[in-house]
Structures are given as C-alpha cells and as structure tokens.
mmCIF file of C-alpha atoms and ligand atoms in Angstrom:
data_model
loop_
_atom_site.group_PDB
_atom_site.id
_atom_site.type_symbol
_atom_site.label_atom_id
_atom_site.label_comp_id
_atom_site.label_asym_id
_atom_site.label_seq_id
_atom_site.Cartn_x
_atom_site.Cartn_y
_atom_site.Cartn_z
ATOM 1 C CA UNK A 1 -53.250 22.863 -21.497
ATOM 2 C CA UNK A 2 -56.422 22.042 -23.448
ATOM 3 C CA UNK A 3 -55.768 22.516 -27.142
ATOM 4 C CA UNK A 4 -58.612 23.912 -29.239
ATOM 5 C CA UNK A 5 -58.370 22.381 -32.706
ATOM 6 C CA UNK A 6 -60.333 22.939 -35.889
ATOM 7 C CA UNK A 7 -60.454 20.872 -39.068
ATOM 8 C CA UNK A 8 -60.468 22.155 -42.618
ATOM 9 C CA UNK A 9 -61.763 19.681 -45.229
ATOM 10 C CA UNK A 10 -64.166 16.875 -44.396
ATOM 11 C CA UNK A 11 -63.083 13.841 -46.453
ATOM 12 C CA UNK A 12 -61.737 10.531 -45.126
ATOM 13 C CA UNK A 13 -58.968 12.233 -43.140
ATOM 14 C CA UNK A 14 -61.209 15.020 -41.830
ATOM 15 C CA UNK A 15 -63.773 12.476 -40.565
ATOM 16 C CA UNK A 16 -61.041 10.440 -38.861
ATOM 17 C CA UNK A 17 -59.529 13.566 -37.280
ATOM 18 C CA UNK A 18 -62.951 14.624 -35.968
ATOM 19 C CA UNK A 19 -63.491 11.224 -34.312
ATOM 20 C CA UNK A 20 -60.011 11.194 -32.791
ATOM 21 C CA UNK A 21 -59.961 14.777 -31.482
ATOM 22 C CA UNK A 22 -63.249 14.089 -29.697
ATOM 23 C CA UNK A 23 -61.664 11.021 -28.069
ATOM 24 C CA UNK A 24 -58.415 12.747 -27.035
ATOM 25 C CA UNK A 25 -58.423 14.259 -23.565
ATOM 26 C CA UNK A 26 -56.128 17.253 -24.051
ATOM 27 C CA UNK A 27 -58.006 18.413 -27.187
ATOM 28 C CA UNK A 28 -61.354 20.051 -27.831
ATOM 29 C CA UNK A 29 -62.877 20.504 -31.291
ATOM 30 C CA UNK A 30 -63.929 24.021 -32.274
ATOM 31 C CA UNK A 31 -65.504 23.029 -35.587
ATOM 32 C CA UNK A 32 -65.046 22.072 -39.228
ATOM 33 C CA UNK A 33 -64.382 24.475 -42.102
ATOM 34 C CA UNK A 34 -65.615 23.112 -45.422
ATOM 35 C CA UNK A 35 -66.388 24.171 -48.968
ATOM 36 C CA UNK A 36 -69.698 22.316 -48.538
ATOM 37 C CA UNK A 37 -72.462 23.530 -46.235
ATOM 38 C CA UNK A 38 -74.459 20.376 -45.499
ATOM 39 C CA UNK A 39 -72.083 17.866 -43.924
ATOM 40 C CA UNK A 40 -73.365 14.804 -42.089
ATOM 41 C CA UNK A 41 -71.947 15.649 -38.639
ATOM 42 C CA UNK A 42 -72.960 16.942 -35.192
ATOM 43 C CA UNK A 43 -69.856 19.198 -35.081
ATOM 44 C CA UNK A 44 -70.393 22.904 -35.941
ATOM 45 C CA UNK A 45 -69.599 23.538 -39.637
ATOM 46 C CA UNK A 46 -68.408 26.923 -40.930
ATOM 47 C CA UNK A 47 -67.825 28.097 -44.518
ATOM 48 C CA UNK A 48 -64.126 27.812 -45.227
ATOM 49 C CA UNK A 49 -64.176 31.303 -46.751
ATOM 50 C CA UNK A 50 -64.934 32.690 -43.244
ATOM 51 C CA UNK A 51 -62.194 30.718 -41.447
ATOM 52 C CA UNK A 52 -59.901 33.689 -40.735
ATOM 53 C CA UNK A 53 -62.515 35.413 -38.587
ATOM 54 C CA UNK A 54 -62.366 32.533 -36.096
ATOM 55 C CA UNK A 55 -58.553 32.406 -35.946
ATOM 56 C CA UNK A 56 -58.212 33.760 -32.398
ATOM 57 C CA UNK A 57 -60.495 30.988 -31.081
ATOM 58 C CA UNK A 58 -58.410 28.140 -32.567
ATOM 59 C CA UNK A 59 -54.993 26.958 -31.269
ATOM 60 C CA UNK A 60 -54.239 24.671 -34.209
ATOM 61 C CA UNK A 61 -55.852 24.015 -37.582
ATOM 62 C CA UNK A 62 -55.639 20.518 -39.121
ATOM 63 C CA UNK A 63 -55.428 20.847 -42.910
ATOM 64 C CA UNK A 64 -57.293 17.661 -43.961
ATOM 65 C CA UNK A 65 -57.222 18.687 -47.616
ATOM 66 C CA UNK A 66 -56.143 16.813 -50.740
ATOM 67 C CA UNK A 67 -52.443 16.876 -51.644
ATOM 68 C CA UNK A 68 -52.959 17.024 -55.412
ATOM 69 C CA UNK A 69 -54.239 20.600 -55.643
ATOM 70 C CA UNK A 70 -55.806 21.770 -52.323
ATOM 71 C CA UNK A 71 -52.610 21.948 -50.263
ATOM 72 C CA UNK A 72 -50.427 23.639 -52.951
ATOM 73 C CA UNK A 73 -53.184 26.189 -53.609
ATOM 74 C CA UNK A 74 -54.549 26.839 -50.120
ATOM 75 C CA UNK A 75 -52.129 25.887 -47.335
ATOM 76 C CA UNK A 76 -50.160 29.155 -47.220
ATOM 77 C CA UNK A 77 -53.441 31.087 -46.939
ATOM 78 C CA UNK A 78 -54.243 29.194 -43.730
ATOM 79 C CA UNK A 79 -50.688 29.680 -42.382
ATOM 80 C CA UNK A 80 -51.263 33.428 -42.595
ATOM 81 C CA UNK A 81 -53.926 33.150 -39.868
ATOM 82 C CA UNK A 82 -53.438 29.860 -37.987
ATOM 83 C CA UNK A 83 -50.936 27.462 -36.474
ATOM 84 C CA UNK A 84 -51.271 24.546 -38.911
ATOM 85 C CA UNK A 85 -50.457 20.881 -39.403
ATOM 86 C CA UNK A 86 -50.825 19.035 -42.725
ATOM 87 C CA UNK A 87 -50.221 15.611 -44.309
ATOM 88 C CA UNK A 88 -48.922 16.800 -47.705
ATOM 89 C CA UNK A 89 -47.633 13.628 -49.370
ATOM 90 C CA UNK A 90 -46.185 14.640 -52.726
ATOM 91 C CA UNK A 91 -42.653 13.553 -51.708
ATOM 92 C CA UNK A 92 -40.704 15.266 -54.477
ATOM 93 C CA UNK A 93 -42.380 18.616 -53.744
ATOM 94 C CA UNK A 94 -42.030 18.563 -49.948
ATOM 95 C CA UNK A 95 -38.986 20.943 -49.936
ATOM 96 C CA UNK A 96 -40.931 23.456 -52.060
ATOM 97 C CA UNK A 97 -43.965 23.154 -49.753
ATOM 98 C CA UNK A 98 -41.693 23.715 -46.731
ATOM 99 C CA UNK A 99 -40.243 26.914 -48.215
ATOM 100 C CA UNK A 100 -43.664 28.337 -49.056
ATOM 101 C CA UNK A 101 -45.124 27.492 -45.643
ATOM 102 C CA UNK A 102 -42.036 28.851 -43.896
ATOM 103 C CA UNK A 103 -42.350 32.211 -45.672
ATOM 104 C CA UNK A 104 -46.087 32.458 -44.899
ATOM 105 C CA UNK A 105 -45.778 31.363 -41.260
ATOM 106 C CA UNK A 106 -42.700 33.503 -40.551
ATOM 107 C CA UNK A 107 -44.278 36.677 -41.878
ATOM 108 C CA UNK A 108 -47.557 36.124 -40.030
ATOM 109 C CA UNK A 109 -45.939 34.934 -36.776
ATOM 110 C CA UNK A 110 -47.467 31.439 -36.869
ATOM 111 C CA UNK A 111 -46.073 27.903 -36.789
ATOM 112 C CA UNK A 112 -46.730 25.161 -39.385
ATOM 113 C CA UNK A 113 -45.688 21.513 -39.155
ATOM 114 C CA UNK A 114 -45.741 20.033 -42.645
ATOM 115 C CA UNK A 115 -46.047 16.541 -44.148
ATOM 116 C CA UNK A 116 -47.029 14.628 -41.009
ATOM 117 C CA UNK A 117 -48.855 11.278 -41.254
ATOM 118 C CA UNK A 118 -46.995 8.010 -41.835
ATOM 119 C CA UNK A 119 -45.350 8.366 -45.246
ATOM 120 C CA UNK A 120 -44.274 11.068 -45.254
ATOM 121 C CA UNK A 121 -44.218 11.349 -41.484
ATOM 122 C CA UNK A 122 -43.376 8.436 -39.198
ATOM 123 C CA UNK A 123 -41.631 6.546 -42.041
ATOM 124 C CA UNK A 124 -39.486 9.632 -42.757
ATOM 125 C CA UNK A 125 -38.391 9.769 -39.098
ATOM 126 C CA UNK A 126 -37.542 6.074 -39.147
ATOM 127 C CA UNK A 127 -35.621 6.315 -42.433
ATOM 128 C CA UNK A 128 -33.440 9.047 -40.908
ATOM 129 C CA UNK A 129 -33.010 7.162 -37.626
ATOM 130 C CA UNK A 130 -32.087 3.942 -39.433
ATOM 131 C CA UNK A 131 -29.557 5.697 -41.665
ATOM 132 C CA UNK A 132 -27.948 7.466 -38.693
ATOM 133 C CA UNK A 133 -27.011 4.163 -37.083
ATOM 134 C CA UNK A 134 -24.701 2.773 -39.760
ATOM 135 C CA UNK A 135 -21.595 3.963 -41.631
ATOM 136 C CA UNK A 136 -23.012 2.341 -44.792
ATOM 137 C CA UNK A 137 -26.722 1.752 -44.279
ATOM 138 C CA UNK A 138 -28.790 -0.349 -46.700
ATOM 139 C CA UNK A 139 -32.407 0.780 -46.549
ATOM 140 C CA UNK A 140 -35.663 -0.296 -48.168
ATOM 141 C CA UNK A 141 -39.215 0.948 -47.753
ATOM 142 C CA UNK A 142 -42.048 -1.489 -48.533
ATOM 143 C CA UNK A 143 -45.649 -0.337 -48.789
ATOM 144 C CA UNK A 144 -48.694 -2.484 -48.087
ATOM 145 C CA UNK A 145 -50.600 -4.573 -48.043
ATOM 146 C CA UNK A 146 -52.636 -1.500 -48.680
ATOM 147 C CA UNK A 147 -55.395 0.021 -50.711
ATOM 148 C CA UNK A 148 -54.013 2.496 -53.238
ATOM 149 C CA UNK A 149 -56.466 5.294 -54.041
ATOM 150 C CA UNK A 150 -54.724 6.274 -57.290
ATOM 151 C CA UNK A 151 -54.564 2.726 -58.670
ATOM 152 C CA UNK A 152 -58.132 1.991 -57.566
ATOM 153 C CA UNK A 153 -59.279 5.090 -59.463
ATOM 154 C CA UNK A 154 -57.333 3.842 -62.514
ATOM 155 C CA UNK A 155 -59.069 0.419 -62.582
ATOM 156 C CA UNK A 156 -62.468 2.059 -62.124
ATOM 157 C CA UNK A 157 -61.850 4.083 -65.292
ATOM 158 C CA UNK A 158 -61.632 0.876 -67.408
ATOM 159 C CA UNK A 159 -64.858 0.449 -69.397
ATOM 160 C CA UNK A 160 -67.229 -2.118 -67.885
ATOM 161 C CA UNK A 161 -65.773 -1.988 -64.336
ATOM 162 C CA UNK A 162 -68.686 -1.512 -61.927
ATOM 163 C CA UNK A 163 -66.711 -1.637 -58.668
ATOM 164 C CA UNK A 164 -62.951 -1.935 -58.291
ATOM 165 C CA UNK A 165 -60.116 -1.708 -55.763
ATOM 166 C CA UNK A 166 -56.387 -2.243 -55.979
ATOM 167 C CA UNK A 167 -54.093 -3.430 -53.204
ATOM 168 C CA UNK A 168 -50.327 -2.926 -53.261
ATOM 169 C CA UNK A 169 -48.721 -6.058 -51.808
ATOM 170 C CA UNK A 170 -45.012 -6.256 -50.948
ATOM 171 C CA UNK A 171 -43.304 -9.563 -51.862
ATOM 172 C CA UNK A 172 -42.507 -11.531 -48.709
ATOM 173 C CA UNK A 173 -39.256 -12.867 -50.202
ATOM 174 C CA UNK A 174 -38.079 -9.292 -50.917
ATOM 175 C CA UNK A 175 -38.865 -8.269 -47.323
ATOM 176 C CA UNK A 176 -36.937 -11.296 -46.023
ATOM 177 C CA UNK A 177 -34.002 -10.453 -48.292
ATOM 178 C CA UNK A 178 -33.966 -6.840 -47.028
ATOM 179 C CA UNK A 179 -34.044 -8.037 -43.409
ATOM 180 C CA UNK A 180 -31.097 -10.328 -44.128
ATOM 181 C CA UNK A 181 -29.013 -7.427 -45.429
ATOM 182 C CA UNK A 182 -29.540 -8.030 -49.163
ATOM 183 C CA UNK A 183 -31.658 -4.952 -49.862
ATOM 184 C CA UNK A 184 -29.184 -3.120 -52.067
ATOM 185 C CA UNK A 185 -30.402 -4.647 -55.335
ATOM 186 C CA UNK A 186 -34.126 -4.643 -54.568
ATOM 187 C CA UNK A 187 -36.091 -2.513 -57.045
ATOM 188 C CA UNK A 188 -39.451 -1.177 -55.829
ATOM 189 C CA UNK A 189 -41.360 -2.205 -58.997
ATOM 190 C CA UNK A 190 -40.158 -5.800 -58.615
ATOM 191 C CA UNK A 191 -40.684 -5.905 -54.847
ATOM 192 C CA UNK A 192 -44.390 -5.063 -54.973
ATOM 193 C CA UNK A 193 -47.313 -6.837 -56.632
ATOM 194 C CA UNK A 194 -50.642 -5.294 -57.513
ATOM 195 C CA UNK A 195 -53.839 -7.205 -56.743
ATOM 196 C CA UNK A 196 -57.198 -5.998 -58.086
ATOM 197 C CA UNK A 197 -60.743 -7.010 -57.094
ATOM 198 C CA UNK A 198 -63.296 -6.132 -59.748
ATOM 199 C CA UNK A 199 -67.064 -6.381 -60.147
ATOM 200 C CA UNK A 200 -68.060 -6.626 -63.848
ATOM 201 C CA UNK A 201 -70.241 -8.625 -66.275
ATOM 202 C CA UNK A 202 -68.648 -11.977 -67.133
ATOM 203 C CA UNK A 203 -68.553 -11.207 -70.861
ATOM 204 C CA UNK A 204 -66.185 -8.285 -70.124
ATOM 205 C CA UNK A 205 -63.746 -10.170 -67.844
ATOM 206 C CA UNK A 206 -61.022 -11.091 -70.364
ATOM 207 C CA UNK A 207 -60.894 -7.628 -71.964
ATOM 208 C CA UNK A 208 -60.856 -5.845 -68.569
ATOM 209 C CA UNK A 209 -58.037 -8.099 -67.319
ATOM 210 C CA UNK A 210 -55.958 -7.384 -70.455
ATOM 211 C CA UNK A 211 -56.543 -3.633 -70.220
ATOM 212 C CA UNK A 212 -55.560 -3.512 -66.548
ATOM 213 C CA UNK A 213 -52.396 -5.642 -66.666
ATOM 214 C CA UNK A 214 -51.124 -3.712 -69.706
ATOM 215 C CA UNK A 215 -51.909 -0.227 -68.406
ATOM 216 C CA UNK A 216 -48.633 1.741 -68.765
ATOM 217 C CA UNK A 217 -46.937 3.013 -65.574
ATOM 218 C CA UNK A 218 -49.808 1.945 -63.317
ATOM 219 C CA UNK A 219 -49.710 -1.840 -63.875
ATOM 220 C CA UNK A 220 -47.493 -2.870 -66.807
ATOM 221 C CA UNK A 221 -44.180 -2.804 -64.822
ATOM 222 C CA UNK A 222 -45.683 -4.822 -61.950
ATOM 223 C CA UNK A 223 -46.817 -8.381 -61.350
ATOM 224 C CA UNK A 224 -50.575 -7.753 -61.490
ATOM 225 C CA UNK A 225 -53.425 -10.130 -60.570
ATOM 226 C CA UNK A 226 -57.037 -9.345 -61.452
ATOM 227 C CA UNK A 227 -59.753 -11.152 -59.447
ATOM 228 C CA UNK A 228 -63.410 -10.900 -60.438
ATOM 229 C CA UNK A 229 -65.809 -11.087 -57.500
ATOM 230 C CA UNK A 230 -69.520 -10.607 -56.792
ATOM 231 C CA UNK A 231 -71.072 -7.343 -55.636
ATOM 232 C CA UNK A 232 -71.837 -9.006 -52.261
ATOM 233 C CA UNK A 233 -68.211 -10.061 -51.788
ATOM 234 C CA UNK A 234 -67.039 -6.563 -52.694
ATOM 235 C CA UNK A 235 -69.402 -5.026 -50.113
ATOM 236 C CA UNK A 236 -68.316 -7.543 -47.470
ATOM 237 C CA UNK A 237 -64.529 -7.457 -47.929
ATOM 238 C CA UNK A 238 -63.393 -4.347 -49.791
ATOM 239 C CA UNK A 239 -64.903 -1.198 -48.289
ATOM 240 C CA UNK A 240 -62.149 -0.616 -45.691
ATOM 241 C CA UNK A 241 -58.949 1.339 -46.271
ATOM 242 C CA UNK A 242 -56.153 -0.873 -44.877
ATOM 243 C CA UNK A 243 -52.510 0.056 -45.366
ATOM 244 C CA UNK A 244 -49.080 -0.196 -43.770
ATOM 245 C CA UNK A 245 -45.555 -1.182 -44.617
ATOM 246 C CA UNK A 246 -41.990 -1.532 -43.433
ATOM 247 C CA UNK A 247 -38.870 0.632 -43.252
ATOM 248 C CA UNK A 248 -35.964 -1.810 -43.035
ATOM 249 C CA UNK A 249 -32.358 -0.708 -42.497
ATOM 250 C CA UNK A 250 -29.408 -3.045 -42.232
ATOM 251 C CA UNK A 251 -25.694 -2.514 -41.968
ATOM 252 C CA UNK A 252 -22.372 -3.877 -40.948
ATOM 253 C CA UNK A 253 -20.855 -2.521 -37.732
ATOM 254 C CA UNK A 254 -17.262 -3.600 -38.050
ATOM 255 C CA UNK A 255 -18.001 -7.275 -38.501
ATOM 256 C CA UNK A 256 -21.437 -7.632 -36.889
ATOM 257 C CA UNK A 257 -24.593 -7.442 -39.023
ATOM 258 C CA UNK A 258 -27.621 -5.536 -37.601
ATOM 259 C CA UNK A 259 -31.205 -5.066 -38.777
ATOM 260 C CA UNK A 260 -33.585 -2.277 -37.714
ATOM 261 C CA UNK A 261 -37.241 -2.308 -38.706
ATOM 262 C CA UNK A 262 -40.334 -0.119 -38.288
ATOM 263 C CA UNK A 263 -43.595 -1.836 -39.264
ATOM 264 C CA UNK A 264 -47.165 -0.587 -39.570
ATOM 265 C CA UNK A 265 -50.259 -2.755 -40.022
ATOM 266 C CA UNK A 266 -53.183 -0.404 -40.409
ATOM 267 C CA UNK A 267 -56.805 -1.416 -40.606
ATOM 268 C CA UNK A 268 -57.688 2.161 -41.585
ATOM 269 C CA UNK A 269 -55.198 4.439 -43.325
ATOM 270 C CA UNK A 270 -57.125 7.684 -42.586
ATOM 271 C CA UNK A 271 -57.632 6.798 -38.891
ATOM 272 C CA UNK A 272 -53.906 6.236 -38.434
ATOM 273 C CA UNK A 273 -52.868 9.246 -40.516
ATOM 274 C CA UNK A 274 -55.176 11.358 -38.341
ATOM 275 C CA UNK A 275 -53.541 9.898 -35.207
ATOM 276 C CA UNK A 276 -50.103 11.029 -36.366
ATOM 277 C CA UNK A 277 -51.554 14.390 -37.365
ATOM 278 C CA UNK A 278 -53.124 14.947 -33.922
ATOM 279 C CA UNK A 279 -49.834 14.122 -32.153
ATOM 280 C CA UNK A 280 -48.029 16.688 -34.330
ATOM 281 C CA UNK A 281 -50.894 19.167 -33.768
ATOM 282 C CA UNK A 282 -50.121 18.873 -30.034
ATOM 283 C CA UNK A 283 -46.471 19.709 -30.744
ATOM 284 C CA UNK A 284 -47.462 22.598 -33.035
ATOM 285 C CA UNK A 285 -49.735 24.135 -30.397
ATOM 286 C CA UNK A 286 -46.981 23.868 -27.765
ATOM 287 C CA UNK A 287 -44.312 25.392 -30.028
ATOM 288 C CA UNK A 288 -46.673 28.225 -30.997
ATOM 289 C CA UNK A 289 -47.486 28.805 -27.317
ATOM 290 C CA UNK A 290 -43.725 29.094 -26.695
ATOM 291 C CA UNK A 291 -43.532 31.821 -29.378
ATOM 292 C CA UNK A 292 -41.889 29.798 -32.173
ATOM 293 C CA UNK A 293 -42.725 30.699 -35.762
ATOM 294 C CA UNK A 294 -42.123 29.376 -39.292
ATOM 295 C CA UNK A 295 -42.369 25.902 -40.848
ATOM 296 C CA UNK A 296 -41.088 22.692 -39.296
ATOM 297 C CA UNK A 297 -40.688 19.239 -40.808
ATOM 298 C CA UNK A 298 -41.347 16.147 -38.692
ATOM 299 C CA UNK A 299 -37.549 15.784 -38.378
ATOM 300 C CA UNK A 300 -37.337 19.059 -36.463
ATOM 301 C CA UNK A 301 -39.840 18.197 -33.730
ATOM 302 C CA UNK A 302 -38.479 16.985 -30.380
ATOM 303 C CA UNK A 303 -40.172 13.660 -29.610
ATOM 304 C CA UNK A 304 -41.444 14.654 -26.168
ATOM 305 C CA UNK A 305 -43.633 17.380 -27.680
ATOM 306 C CA UNK A 306 -45.777 14.684 -29.335
ATOM 307 C CA UNK A 307 -46.599 13.101 -25.988
ATOM 308 C CA UNK A 308 -49.468 13.931 -23.642
ATOM 309 C CA UNK A 309 -46.892 13.640 -20.814
ATOM 310 C CA UNK A 310 -44.388 16.361 -19.916
ATOM 311 C CA UNK A 311 -40.637 15.913 -20.342
ATOM 312 C CA UNK A 312 -39.882 15.311 -16.644
ATOM 313 C CA UNK A 313 -42.404 12.465 -16.500
ATOM 314 C CA UNK A 314 -41.030 10.907 -19.694
ATOM 315 C CA UNK A 315 -37.453 11.305 -18.472
ATOM 316 C CA UNK A 316 -38.229 9.402 -15.286
ATOM 317 C CA UNK A 317 -40.300 6.699 -16.954
ATOM 318 C CA UNK A 318 -39.059 6.147 -20.505
ATOM 319 C CA UNK A 319 -35.395 7.091 -20.673
HETATM 320 P P1 NDP B 401 -60.518 13.040 -49.652
HETATM 321 O O1 NDP B 401 -60.542 13.026 -51.134
HETATM 322 O O2 NDP B 401 -61.464 12.139 -48.904
HETATM 323 O O3 NDP B 401 -60.803 14.565 -49.141
HETATM 324 C C1 NDP B 401 -60.102 15.669 -49.655
HETATM 325 C C2 NDP B 401 -61.011 16.884 -49.674
HETATM 326 O O4 NDP B 401 -62.048 16.710 -50.631
HETATM 327 C C3 NDP B 401 -61.716 17.125 -48.353
HETATM 328 O O5 NDP B 401 -60.921 17.938 -47.555
HETATM 329 C C4 NDP B 401 -63.056 17.740 -48.718
HETATM 330 O O6 NDP B 401 -63.014 19.163 -48.638
HETATM 331 C C5 NDP B 401 -63.266 17.264 -50.148
HETATM 332 N N1 NDP B 401 -64.279 16.196 -50.192
HETATM 333 C C6 NDP B 401 -64.243 15.015 -49.514
HETATM 334 N N2 NDP B 401 -65.348 14.285 -49.781
HETATM 335 C C7 NDP B 401 -66.090 15.026 -50.652
HETATM 336 C C8 NDP B 401 -67.328 14.821 -51.299
HETATM 337 N N3 NDP B 401 -68.055 13.730 -51.078
HETATM 338 N N4 NDP B 401 -67.773 15.782 -52.140
HETATM 339 C C9 NDP B 401 -67.063 16.900 -52.350
HETATM 340 N N5 NDP B 401 -65.875 17.161 -51.744
HETATM 341 C C10 NDP B 401 -65.413 16.238 -50.914
HETATM 342 O O7 NDP B 401 -59.020 12.774 -49.210
HETATM 343 P P2 NDP B 401 -58.513 12.039 -47.873
HETATM 344 O O8 NDP B 401 -59.165 12.698 -46.708
HETATM 345 O O9 NDP B 401 -58.618 10.570 -48.039
HETATM 346 O O10 NDP B 401 -56.947 12.380 -47.885
HETATM 347 C C11 NDP B 401 -56.480 13.711 -47.746
HETATM 348 C C12 NDP B 401 -55.003 13.746 -48.066
HETATM 349 O O11 NDP B 401 -54.255 13.099 -47.047
HETATM 350 C C13 NDP B 401 -54.615 12.997 -49.346
HETATM 351 O O12 NDP B 401 -54.600 13.898 -50.438
HETATM 352 C C14 NDP B 401 -53.255 12.458 -49.070
HETATM 353 O O13 NDP B 401 -52.317 13.204 -49.779
HETATM 354 C C15 NDP B 401 -53.032 12.705 -47.584
HETATM 355 N N6 NDP B 401 -52.548 11.486 -46.925
HETATM 356 C C16 NDP B 401 -51.301 11.503 -46.351
HETATM 357 C C17 NDP B 401 -50.803 10.398 -45.715
HETATM 358 C C18 NDP B 401 -49.460 10.451 -45.045
HETATM 359 O O14 NDP B 401 -49.054 9.445 -44.479
HETATM 360 N N7 NDP B 401 -48.763 11.564 -45.051
HETATM 361 C C19 NDP B 401 -51.550 9.137 -45.657
HETATM 362 C C20 NDP B 401 -52.879 9.222 -46.233
HETATM 363 C C21 NDP B 401 -53.345 10.364 -46.862
HETATM 364 P P3 NDP B 401 -64.359 20.028 -48.299
HETATM 365 O O15 NDP B 401 -64.902 19.521 -46.993
HETATM 366 O O16 NDP B 401 -63.863 21.424 -48.207
HETATM 367 O O17 NDP B 401 -65.300 19.816 -49.439
#
C-alpha cells in the first residue's frame, strides 16, 4: 500500500516531515497546507483554508502545527475531514486533547493518533514498558543535552542579547545514580543544568548574566552557566537543534536488581520527531483502511503497524 500523506504547517517539523516522506518508500507526498502562500519548497502548497476539499485525495494528514495554540484551536477541525497524526506535547493537557480528538474523529468516521514524537511518544511507551516490568519500579526521565526552544526564547528577551541559545544538560552523576537504582530521591530541577551561549557587547555581560541566572522559574531553580561567545562561534556551533535523553527504570525482582534504559541522542530534534510521526502515520493509515475510527494514543498502537514489514515477516524474523 502506498500511503498518500499531506502536511499542515511548514515550520521546523513540517520541513523535516517533507524531507522524510520524500525519502520513505511506502509514502508519497500530496502537498503542504499552510497559512502562508509563498513557502520556499518544490512541493505543491495549498491554502490551509481549502484543505477539506482535498480530503479524499489524502490518506493521512500530519499536523505539524505548534502545540501552544495551533493544535488546541485547529486539530479537531482537521479530524473532521482527515485521518490525522500530531505531536501535541503539552503533557498535562494530553487527556483533554485525546477526548476532543476522539469526539471529532468518532463522529466524522476518521482516525487520529495523538501526541506522537519522542516525548510524548517513544518516551511514553518506554515509561509504561519499564513500569510494567517491576512490582515497585523506580523511574526517572532525563532530558538533553538538548536545545530548549522556550528557554532560548527567554534568554533572547533579555535586553542587550543579540543571539542566544540554551541547552538543558542532565547531570551525569544523577544519571549514574538512577542507573544504580537510587533514582527515588532525584528531583528534576537538581538533576538538570542549564547552559547558555550568548552574543552581546562586553559592557553588558555582567548584567545579562545576573538577569539570566536569577530569572524566576526559567533559571533561578537550576544550576545555570552563561557563556559569552563571538557571532562567528555562534554561527559555527549553535544553529542545530540537538536533543535527546534517557528513560531509566530500575527495580528489585525478589532479590536481584535490574536496570532498563531507553536513550536518544539526536542531532536534530525536528528530524527525529518527524521520523516518529511518519511511523505513526503509517499505523494511522492502516487502521483507517481497516475501518477503525476515533482517537488513539501511542500506547494503543500495536507495534507491528509502525513497521514497513507485515506481521508475518516480523514474526518470522524478529520474535
Ligand atoms: P515552528 O514554530 O517551527 O512551526 C509551527 C507553525 O508555525 C508551523 O506549522 C507554521 O505554520 C508556522 N510557522 C513556522 N515558521 C514560520 C514563519 N517563519 N513565519 C510564520 N509562520 C511560521 O514549530 P516546530 O515545527 O519546531 O514544532 C512544532 C511542534 O512540535 C511544537 O509546538 C512542539 O510542541 C512539537 N514537538 C513535539 C515533540 C515530541 O516529541 N512530541 C518534539 C518536538 C516538537 P504555517 O505554515 O501554517 O504558517
């Protein structure tokens, strides 16, 4: 089955999804729906307001929209016309998003897989798997080293900052402690450091450093380091979007201590998020083809549906 996919929203994730769909054999790309009309791409671009009229030509729609406002405001509208997959990452509101998407997809007869990506997404699956293995699991999630968009935006708002990025860096000793079974007392704010790289005039350095390290919520509770670098160094070393992390679960199994770990080291957060999204888009298209409707979380998707191979092949080769 060749799956015809379309993308809505052409930011970092939309660009990564475009690249990946074109490189994936069982997919073809119908086009991109955007609020903007002059995108820098060879792919056909359609006004997002007209998306519904193309619904019967698209097997699955990748919602590459922002989680802050786009997804809460627009996702159900797309589920009324399309099979969808999204990467909604506002963890505390995921159950609410699920309910809304379920109602929209059920009533329109479509299928929507929500909150794919890596966290939520692959990390969620691994948290559940890790917890299932132990009577009393001890589990920690560490994020990074990775570029945080929200914290980078916050440093760029400090007066005098010309360029700025912030990396979240997990403490190696905390990771080692979690692996050794001592994760129970690890607090996320103490287990992660924040490292900033800033371009600014030298006369502003001391004030900018003070303002950043004392910024409430964003930096004050964390061990924060502010490095001032040249424009050239910034251009050379800080334009990528690396990320990653670890889900570590340990537990006692009647006298024996075990440790289970899932690790990601990502050179590009959007490229990897798009990869997870495309795998779940494959599952969504197959479930829709089989007549299933409503919302699904990543926990409800049988693993074999993510694969390009069929179940019989996987059974013979991987089980
Ligand atoms: P962006 O801010 O790059 O893009 C979001 C939207 O903004 C786009 O869909 C696009 O819509 C619009 N946009 C993008 N660039 C411009 C521009 N130059 N001018 C005007 N509008 C623009 O977000 P990302 O693609 O980086 O991330 C999307 C979401 O993915 C995030 O909100 C995050 O929540 C989620 N995410 C989830 C992860 C997970 O593991 N679950 C991991 C990483 C991200 P349009 O084309 O219609 O203008």
